[in-house]
Tab-separated table of C-alpha atoms and ligand atoms in Angstrom:
chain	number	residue	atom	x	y	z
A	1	UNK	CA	39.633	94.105	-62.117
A	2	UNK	CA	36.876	93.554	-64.883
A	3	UNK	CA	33.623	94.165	-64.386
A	4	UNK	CA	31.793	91.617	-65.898
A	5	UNK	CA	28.262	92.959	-65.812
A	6	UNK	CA	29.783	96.155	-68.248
A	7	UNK	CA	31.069	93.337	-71.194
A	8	UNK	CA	27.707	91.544	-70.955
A	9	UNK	CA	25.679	94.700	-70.920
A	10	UNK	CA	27.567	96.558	-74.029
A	11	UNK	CA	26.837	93.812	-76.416
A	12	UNK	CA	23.265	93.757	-75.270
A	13	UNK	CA	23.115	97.434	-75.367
A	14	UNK	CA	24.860	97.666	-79.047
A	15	UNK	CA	22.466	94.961	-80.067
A	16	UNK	CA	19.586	97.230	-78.833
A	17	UNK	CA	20.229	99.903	-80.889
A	18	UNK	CA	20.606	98.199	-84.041
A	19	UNK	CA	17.669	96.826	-83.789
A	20	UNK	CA	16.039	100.546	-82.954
A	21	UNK	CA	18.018	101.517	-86.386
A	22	UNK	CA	16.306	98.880	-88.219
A	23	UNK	CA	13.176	99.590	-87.072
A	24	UNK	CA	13.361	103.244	-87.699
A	25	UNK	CA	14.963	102.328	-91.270
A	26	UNK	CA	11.740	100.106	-92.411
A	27	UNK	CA	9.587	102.111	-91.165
A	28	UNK	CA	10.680	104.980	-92.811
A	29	UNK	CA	11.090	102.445	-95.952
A	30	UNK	CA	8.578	103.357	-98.821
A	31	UNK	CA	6.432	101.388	-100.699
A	32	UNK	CA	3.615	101.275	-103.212
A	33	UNK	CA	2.463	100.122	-106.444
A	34	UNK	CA	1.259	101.713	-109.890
A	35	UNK	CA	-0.445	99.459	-112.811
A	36	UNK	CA	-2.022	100.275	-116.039
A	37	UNK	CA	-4.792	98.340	-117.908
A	38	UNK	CA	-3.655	99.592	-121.811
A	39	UNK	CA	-3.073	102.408	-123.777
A	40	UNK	CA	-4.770	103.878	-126.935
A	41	UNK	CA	-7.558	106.090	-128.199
A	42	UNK	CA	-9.648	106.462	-125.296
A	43	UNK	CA	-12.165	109.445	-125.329
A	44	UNK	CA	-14.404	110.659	-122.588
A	45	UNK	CA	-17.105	111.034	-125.412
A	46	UNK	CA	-17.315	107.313	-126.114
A	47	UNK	CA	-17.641	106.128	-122.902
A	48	UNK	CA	-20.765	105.428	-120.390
A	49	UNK	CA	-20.991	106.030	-117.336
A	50	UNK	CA	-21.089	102.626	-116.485
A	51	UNK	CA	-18.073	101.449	-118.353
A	52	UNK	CA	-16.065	104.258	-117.221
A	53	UNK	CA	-16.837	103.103	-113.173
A	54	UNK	CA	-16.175	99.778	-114.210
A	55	UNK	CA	-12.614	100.322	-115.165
A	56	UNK	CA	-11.714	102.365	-112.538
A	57	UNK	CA	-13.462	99.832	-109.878
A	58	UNK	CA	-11.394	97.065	-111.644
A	59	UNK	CA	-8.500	99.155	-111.651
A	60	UNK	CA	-9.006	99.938	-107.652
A	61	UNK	CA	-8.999	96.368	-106.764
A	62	UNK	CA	-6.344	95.313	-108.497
A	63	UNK	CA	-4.211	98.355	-106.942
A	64	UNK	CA	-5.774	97.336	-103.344
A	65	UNK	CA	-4.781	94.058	-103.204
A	66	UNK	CA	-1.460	94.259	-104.737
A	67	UNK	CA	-0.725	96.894	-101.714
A	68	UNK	CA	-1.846	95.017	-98.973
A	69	UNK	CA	0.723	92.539	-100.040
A	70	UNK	CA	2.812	95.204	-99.684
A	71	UNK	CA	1.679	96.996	-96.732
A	72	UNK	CA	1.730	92.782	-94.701
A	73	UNK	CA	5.117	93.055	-95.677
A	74	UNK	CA	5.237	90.738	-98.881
A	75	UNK	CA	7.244	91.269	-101.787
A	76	UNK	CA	6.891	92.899	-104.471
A	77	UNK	CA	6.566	90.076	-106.825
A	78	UNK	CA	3.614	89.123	-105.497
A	79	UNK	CA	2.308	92.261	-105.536
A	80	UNK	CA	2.490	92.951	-109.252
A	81	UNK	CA	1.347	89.025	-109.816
A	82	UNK	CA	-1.715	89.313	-108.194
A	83	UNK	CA	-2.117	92.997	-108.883
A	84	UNK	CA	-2.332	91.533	-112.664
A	85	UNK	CA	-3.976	88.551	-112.244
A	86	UNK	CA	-7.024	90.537	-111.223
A	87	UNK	CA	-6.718	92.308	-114.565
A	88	UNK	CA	-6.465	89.011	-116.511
A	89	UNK	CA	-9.302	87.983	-114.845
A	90	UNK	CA	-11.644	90.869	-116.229
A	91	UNK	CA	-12.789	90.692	-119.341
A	92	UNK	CA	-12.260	94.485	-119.360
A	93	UNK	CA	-8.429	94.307	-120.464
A	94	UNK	CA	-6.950	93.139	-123.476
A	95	UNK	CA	-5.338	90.157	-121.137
A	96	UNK	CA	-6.573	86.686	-119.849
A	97	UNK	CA	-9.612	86.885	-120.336
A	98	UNK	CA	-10.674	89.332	-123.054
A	99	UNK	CA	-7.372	89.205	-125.144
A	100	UNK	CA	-7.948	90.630	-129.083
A	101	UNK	CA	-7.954	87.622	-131.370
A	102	UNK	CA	-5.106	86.714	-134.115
A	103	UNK	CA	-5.850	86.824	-137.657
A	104	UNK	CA	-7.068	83.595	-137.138
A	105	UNK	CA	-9.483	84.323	-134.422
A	106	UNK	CA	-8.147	82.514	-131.899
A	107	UNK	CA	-6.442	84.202	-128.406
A	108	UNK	CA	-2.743	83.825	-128.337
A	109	UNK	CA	-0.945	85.294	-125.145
A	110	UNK	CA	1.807	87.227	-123.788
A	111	UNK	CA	2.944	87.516	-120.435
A	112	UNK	CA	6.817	88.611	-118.381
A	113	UNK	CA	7.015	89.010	-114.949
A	114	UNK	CA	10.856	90.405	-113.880
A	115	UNK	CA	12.372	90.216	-110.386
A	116	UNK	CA	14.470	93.975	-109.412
A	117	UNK	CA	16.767	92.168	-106.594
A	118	UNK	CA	18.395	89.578	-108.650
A	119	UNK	CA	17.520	90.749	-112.196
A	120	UNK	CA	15.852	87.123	-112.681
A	121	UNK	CA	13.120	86.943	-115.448
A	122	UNK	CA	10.075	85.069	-116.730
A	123	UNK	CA	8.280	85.746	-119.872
A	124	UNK	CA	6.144	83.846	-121.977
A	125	UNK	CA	4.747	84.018	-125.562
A	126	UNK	CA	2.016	82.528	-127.650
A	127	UNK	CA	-0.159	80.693	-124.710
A	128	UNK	CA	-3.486	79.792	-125.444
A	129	UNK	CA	-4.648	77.959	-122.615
A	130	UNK	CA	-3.194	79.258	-119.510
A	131	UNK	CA	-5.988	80.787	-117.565
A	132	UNK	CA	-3.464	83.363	-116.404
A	133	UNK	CA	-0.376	83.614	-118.335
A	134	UNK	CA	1.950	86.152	-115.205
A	135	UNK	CA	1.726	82.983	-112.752
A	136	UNK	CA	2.910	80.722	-116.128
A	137	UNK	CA	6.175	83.590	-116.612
A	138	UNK	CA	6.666	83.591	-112.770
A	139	UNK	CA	6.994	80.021	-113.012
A	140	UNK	CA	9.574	80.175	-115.976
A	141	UNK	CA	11.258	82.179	-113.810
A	142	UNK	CA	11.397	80.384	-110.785
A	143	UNK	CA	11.644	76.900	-111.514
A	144	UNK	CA	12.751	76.601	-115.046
A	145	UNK	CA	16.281	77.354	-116.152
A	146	UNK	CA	14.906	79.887	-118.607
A	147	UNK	CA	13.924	83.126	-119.059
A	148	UNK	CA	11.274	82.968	-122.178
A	149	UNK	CA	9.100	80.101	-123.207
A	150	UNK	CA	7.088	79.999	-125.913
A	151	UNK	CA	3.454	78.291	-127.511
A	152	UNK	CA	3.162	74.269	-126.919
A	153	UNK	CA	6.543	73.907	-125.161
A	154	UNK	CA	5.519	76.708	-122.812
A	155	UNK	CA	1.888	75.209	-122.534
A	156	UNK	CA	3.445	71.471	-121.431
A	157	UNK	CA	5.743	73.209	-118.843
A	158	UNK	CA	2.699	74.558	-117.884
A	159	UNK	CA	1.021	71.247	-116.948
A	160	UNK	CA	3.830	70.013	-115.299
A	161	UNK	CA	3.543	72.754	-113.095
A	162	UNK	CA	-0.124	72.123	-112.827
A	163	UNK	CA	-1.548	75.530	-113.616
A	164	UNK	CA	-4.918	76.410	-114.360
A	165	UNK	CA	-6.035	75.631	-118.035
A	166	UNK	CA	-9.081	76.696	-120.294
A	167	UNK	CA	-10.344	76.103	-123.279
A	168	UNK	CA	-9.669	79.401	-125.973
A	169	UNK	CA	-12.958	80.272	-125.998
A	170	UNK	CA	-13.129	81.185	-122.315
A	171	UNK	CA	-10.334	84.397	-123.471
A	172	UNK	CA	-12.926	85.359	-126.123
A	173	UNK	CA	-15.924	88.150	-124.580
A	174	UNK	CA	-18.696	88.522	-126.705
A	175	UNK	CA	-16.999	92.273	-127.460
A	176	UNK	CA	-13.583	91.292	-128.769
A	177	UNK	CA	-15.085	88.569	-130.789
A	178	UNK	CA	-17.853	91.362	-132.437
A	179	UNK	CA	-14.613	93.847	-132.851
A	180	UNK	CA	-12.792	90.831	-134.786
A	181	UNK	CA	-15.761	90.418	-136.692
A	182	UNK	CA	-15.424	94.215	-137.660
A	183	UNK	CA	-11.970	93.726	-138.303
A	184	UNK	CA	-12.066	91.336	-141.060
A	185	UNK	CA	-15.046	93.214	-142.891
A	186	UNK	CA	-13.196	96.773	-142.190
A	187	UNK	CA	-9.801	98.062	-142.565
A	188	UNK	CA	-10.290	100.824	-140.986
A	189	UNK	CA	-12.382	99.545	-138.606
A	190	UNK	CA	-8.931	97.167	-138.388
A	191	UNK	CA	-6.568	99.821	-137.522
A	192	UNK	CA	-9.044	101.297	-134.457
A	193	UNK	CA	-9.071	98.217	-133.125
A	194	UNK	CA	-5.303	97.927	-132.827
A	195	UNK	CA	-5.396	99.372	-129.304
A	196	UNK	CA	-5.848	99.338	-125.786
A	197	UNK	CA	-6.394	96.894	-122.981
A	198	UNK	CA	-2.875	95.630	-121.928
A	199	UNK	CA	-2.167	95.341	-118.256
A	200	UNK	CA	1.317	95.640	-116.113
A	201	UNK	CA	1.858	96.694	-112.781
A	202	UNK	CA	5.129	97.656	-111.190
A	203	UNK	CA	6.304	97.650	-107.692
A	204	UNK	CA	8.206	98.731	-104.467
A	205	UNK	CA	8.424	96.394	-101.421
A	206	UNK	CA	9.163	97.782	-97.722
A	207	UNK	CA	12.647	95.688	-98.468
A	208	UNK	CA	13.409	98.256	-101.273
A	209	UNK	CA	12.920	95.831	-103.831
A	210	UNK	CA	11.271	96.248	-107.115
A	211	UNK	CA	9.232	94.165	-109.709
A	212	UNK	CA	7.235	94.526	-112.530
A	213	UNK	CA	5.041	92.269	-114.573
A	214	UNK	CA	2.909	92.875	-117.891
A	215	UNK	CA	0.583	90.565	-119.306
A	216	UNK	CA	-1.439	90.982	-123.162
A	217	UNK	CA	-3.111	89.577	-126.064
A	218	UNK	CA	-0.807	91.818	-127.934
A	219	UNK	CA	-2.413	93.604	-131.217
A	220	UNK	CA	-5.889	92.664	-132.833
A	221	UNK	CA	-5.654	90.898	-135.853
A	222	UNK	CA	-1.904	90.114	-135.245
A	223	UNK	CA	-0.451	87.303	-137.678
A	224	UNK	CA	-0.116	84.073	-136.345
A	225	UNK	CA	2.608	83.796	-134.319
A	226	UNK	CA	3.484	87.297	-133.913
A	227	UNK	CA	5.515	88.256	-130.405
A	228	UNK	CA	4.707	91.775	-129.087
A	229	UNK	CA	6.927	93.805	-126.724
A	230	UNK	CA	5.746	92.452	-123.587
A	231	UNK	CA	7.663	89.060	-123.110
A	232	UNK	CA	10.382	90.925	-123.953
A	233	UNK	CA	12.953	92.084	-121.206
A	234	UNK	CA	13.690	95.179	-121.767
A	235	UNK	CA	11.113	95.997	-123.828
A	236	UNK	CA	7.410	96.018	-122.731
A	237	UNK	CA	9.096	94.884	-118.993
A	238	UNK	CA	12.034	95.596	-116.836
A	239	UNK	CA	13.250	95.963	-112.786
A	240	UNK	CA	15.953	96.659	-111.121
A	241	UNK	CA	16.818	97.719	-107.885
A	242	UNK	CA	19.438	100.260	-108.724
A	243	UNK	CA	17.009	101.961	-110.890
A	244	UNK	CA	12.928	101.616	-111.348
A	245	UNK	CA	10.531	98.714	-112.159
A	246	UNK	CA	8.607	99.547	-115.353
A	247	UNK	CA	5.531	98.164	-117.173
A	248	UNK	CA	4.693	99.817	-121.058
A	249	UNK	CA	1.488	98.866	-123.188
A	250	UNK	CA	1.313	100.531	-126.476
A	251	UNK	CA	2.301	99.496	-130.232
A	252	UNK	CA	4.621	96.485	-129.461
A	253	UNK	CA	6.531	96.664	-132.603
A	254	UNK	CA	7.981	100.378	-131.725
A	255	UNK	CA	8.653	99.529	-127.695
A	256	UNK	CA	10.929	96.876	-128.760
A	257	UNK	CA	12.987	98.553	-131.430
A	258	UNK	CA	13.505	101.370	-128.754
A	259	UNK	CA	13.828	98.780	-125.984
A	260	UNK	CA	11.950	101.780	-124.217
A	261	UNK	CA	11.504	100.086	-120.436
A	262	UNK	CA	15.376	99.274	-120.493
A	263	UNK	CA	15.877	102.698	-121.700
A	264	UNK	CA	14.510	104.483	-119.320
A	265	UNK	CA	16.616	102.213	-116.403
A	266	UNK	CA	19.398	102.759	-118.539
A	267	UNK	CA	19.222	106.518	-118.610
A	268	UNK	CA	18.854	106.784	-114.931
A	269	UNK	CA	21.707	104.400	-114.252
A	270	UNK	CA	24.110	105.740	-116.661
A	271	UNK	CA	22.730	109.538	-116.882
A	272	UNK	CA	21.660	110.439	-113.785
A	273	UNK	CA	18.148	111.087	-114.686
A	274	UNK	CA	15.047	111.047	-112.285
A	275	UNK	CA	12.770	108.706	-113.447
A	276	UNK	CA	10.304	110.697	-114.711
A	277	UNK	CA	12.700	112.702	-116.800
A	278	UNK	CA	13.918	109.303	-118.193
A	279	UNK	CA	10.248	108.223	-118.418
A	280	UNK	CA	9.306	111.331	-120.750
A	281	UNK	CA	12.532	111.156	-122.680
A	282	UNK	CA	11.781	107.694	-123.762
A	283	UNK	CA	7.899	107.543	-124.291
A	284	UNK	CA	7.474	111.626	-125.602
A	285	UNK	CA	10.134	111.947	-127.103
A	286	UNK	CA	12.382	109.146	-128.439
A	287	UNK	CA	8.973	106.572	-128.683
A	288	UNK	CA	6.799	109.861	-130.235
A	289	UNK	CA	9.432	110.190	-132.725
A	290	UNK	CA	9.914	107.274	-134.260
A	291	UNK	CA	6.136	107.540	-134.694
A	292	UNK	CA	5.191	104.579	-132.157
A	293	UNK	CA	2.069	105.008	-129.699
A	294	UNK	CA	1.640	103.972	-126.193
A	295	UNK	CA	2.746	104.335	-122.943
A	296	UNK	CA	4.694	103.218	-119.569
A	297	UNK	CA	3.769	102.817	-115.641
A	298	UNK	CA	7.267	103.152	-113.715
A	299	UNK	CA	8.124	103.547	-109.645
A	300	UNK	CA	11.777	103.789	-108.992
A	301	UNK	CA	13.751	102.737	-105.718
A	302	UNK	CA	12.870	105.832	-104.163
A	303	UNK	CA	9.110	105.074	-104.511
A	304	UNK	CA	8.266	108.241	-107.316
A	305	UNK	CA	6.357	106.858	-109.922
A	306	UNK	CA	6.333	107.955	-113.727
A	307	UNK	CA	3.393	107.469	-115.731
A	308	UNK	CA	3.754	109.040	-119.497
A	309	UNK	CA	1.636	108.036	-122.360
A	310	UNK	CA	1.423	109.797	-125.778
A	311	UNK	CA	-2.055	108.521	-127.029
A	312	UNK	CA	-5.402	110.068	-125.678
A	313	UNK	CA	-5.352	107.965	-122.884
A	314	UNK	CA	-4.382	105.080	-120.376
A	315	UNK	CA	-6.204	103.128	-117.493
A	316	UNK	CA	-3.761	103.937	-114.718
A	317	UNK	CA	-3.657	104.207	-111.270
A	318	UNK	CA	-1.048	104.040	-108.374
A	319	UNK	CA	-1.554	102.851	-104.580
A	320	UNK	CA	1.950	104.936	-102.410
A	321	UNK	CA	2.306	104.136	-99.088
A	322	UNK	CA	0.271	106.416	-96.399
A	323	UNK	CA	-1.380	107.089	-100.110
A	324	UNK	CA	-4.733	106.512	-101.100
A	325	UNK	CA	-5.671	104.598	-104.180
A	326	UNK	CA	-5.506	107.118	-107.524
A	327	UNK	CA	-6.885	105.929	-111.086
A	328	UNK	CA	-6.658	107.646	-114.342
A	329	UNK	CA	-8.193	107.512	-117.419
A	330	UNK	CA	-8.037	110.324	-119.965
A	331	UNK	CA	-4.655	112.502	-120.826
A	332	UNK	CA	-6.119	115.736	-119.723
A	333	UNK	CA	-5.765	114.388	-115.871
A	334	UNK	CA	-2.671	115.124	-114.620
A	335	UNK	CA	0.370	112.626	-115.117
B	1	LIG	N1	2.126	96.171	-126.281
B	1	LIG	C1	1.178	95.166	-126.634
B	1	LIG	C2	1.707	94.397	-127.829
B	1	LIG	O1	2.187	95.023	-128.755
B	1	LIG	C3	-0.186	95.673	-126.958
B	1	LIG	C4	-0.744	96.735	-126.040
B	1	LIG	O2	-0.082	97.153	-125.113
B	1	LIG	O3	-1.896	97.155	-126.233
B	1	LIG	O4	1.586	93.211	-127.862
């Protein structure tokens, strides 16, 4: 005869023990997040005390909050968009608010955003009145049918979307504006200016997925109209699951010739590399050689995070899970 209770007890039992798996599996998942606020010649010996605390205090929030999205269980998307948000929102970094200026003086901004899980994109290019251009590429993303929009077009979508807008003098701090100032009268006080301040952030979800999103004013005294590597997939931005999320600032022109933060997905997809070996092939050598400056923040799907740069240094800082929240500054601390 059958014994009933035994079917109607397996099923429950079996049912049971998947659900112990997946427990054990997400717990045991990883997560964590790593940003950087730009690359370029920073020195120890031209900096305060003050400024120096503010960056990494800036830095730490931005890393905080974008991991307790992480650690509530939200996604990675949301992690690195409000992770960089924060950044936009300082006048610190050279994005949102605090962008360099065009040739023209005015603040013209670049921002991608790029989902790992489904390889879906958002970038924009030449915004000048979003308050904070990553929520304007997330958008593009999500409910456009695009992946890039650019200037007024992007701007209109924009509205219809209802985002925050500002006039262009709310991107330009006292500081930048003084530094464009210097620009015109000096060329050489031109070409130091050509530097740091981008931000990006790049992250791992307890789901396993990744994301990463970068947002600039791109290079002082750029010509009107110029695009940078940033909106660029594949260039200043990239994710994908099977490989790493990555974020670069640096010399735009150079990271998308090299198509450095595709590169380094590429060579760990199709070589085998870890990331960080794929990390320093791309920025040391292949980006050093071709005489480009700048750097990249990377986590992969295994939650090890990359963070090469070949100028004298790059706001950085990474949040891991059961981790405690790092930032960096100058080259000589460790990678
Ligand atoms: N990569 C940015 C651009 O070229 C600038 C930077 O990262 O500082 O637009």
């Amino acid at each position: 005869m059958i014994n009933e209770s035994k079917i109607l007890k397996r099923p429950i039992l079996f049912l049971i023990l998947l659900l112990l798996i997946i427990t054990e599996i997400s717990a045991q998942q990883k997560y964590g997040i790593v940003i950087h606020g730009g690359a370029g010649t920073i020195l120890k010996k031209n900096m305060t005390e003050e400024r120096e605390a503010a960056y990494n205090d800036k830095l730490k929030e931005a890393l905080e909050a974008g991991y307790n999205i992480l650690e509530n269980g939200g996604t990675s998307l949301d992690a690195v968009e409000t992770a960089v948000r924060i950044m936009e929102d300082s006048p610190l970094f050279n994005a949102g608010k605090g962008a360099v200026l065009t040739e023209k003086g005015v603040a013209e901004l670049d921002a991608a955003i790029m989902d790992g899980k489904n390889l879906m994109a958002g970038a924009i290019a030449g915004i000048r009145h979003v308050k904070n251009p990553i929520s304007l590429a997330r958008l593009v993303m999500e409910k456009s049918p695009h992946v890039m929009m650019i200037g007024e077009g992007a701007e209109e979508f924009g509205k219809e979307m209802k985002v925050e807008f500002v006039e262009n003098e709310y991107f330009i701090t006292k500081e930048r504006w003084e530094s464009y100032q210097r620009a015109i009268q000096r060329e050489e006080e031109r070409k130091k200016q050509e530097k740091s301040g981008t931000v990006g952030a790049a992250a791992l979800d307890k789901n396993g997925n990744l994301a990463a999103a970068t947002s600039t004013g791109g290079m002082m005294m750029k010509k009107f109209g110029r695009v940078g590597d940033v909106p660029i997939i594949g260039a200043g931005t990239y994710a994908n699951n099977k490989t790493c999320a990555v974020s670069a600032t640096g010399h735009g022109e150079y990271f998308i010739r090299l198509g450095v933060a595709r590169d380094i997905s590429d060579l760990m997809m199709y070589k085998n590399y870890s990331l960080s070996e794929a990390a320093k092939e791309v920025v040391i050598k292949k980006l050093g050689e071709l005489g480009g400056t700048g750097g990249v923040i990377s986590i992969d799907k295994d939650c090890n995070i990359a963070m090469p740069f070949n100028t004298s240094g790059m706001y950085r800082g990474y949040y891991l899970s059961d981790g405690k929240p790092v930032t960096k500054i100058y080259e000589d601390e460790s990678k």
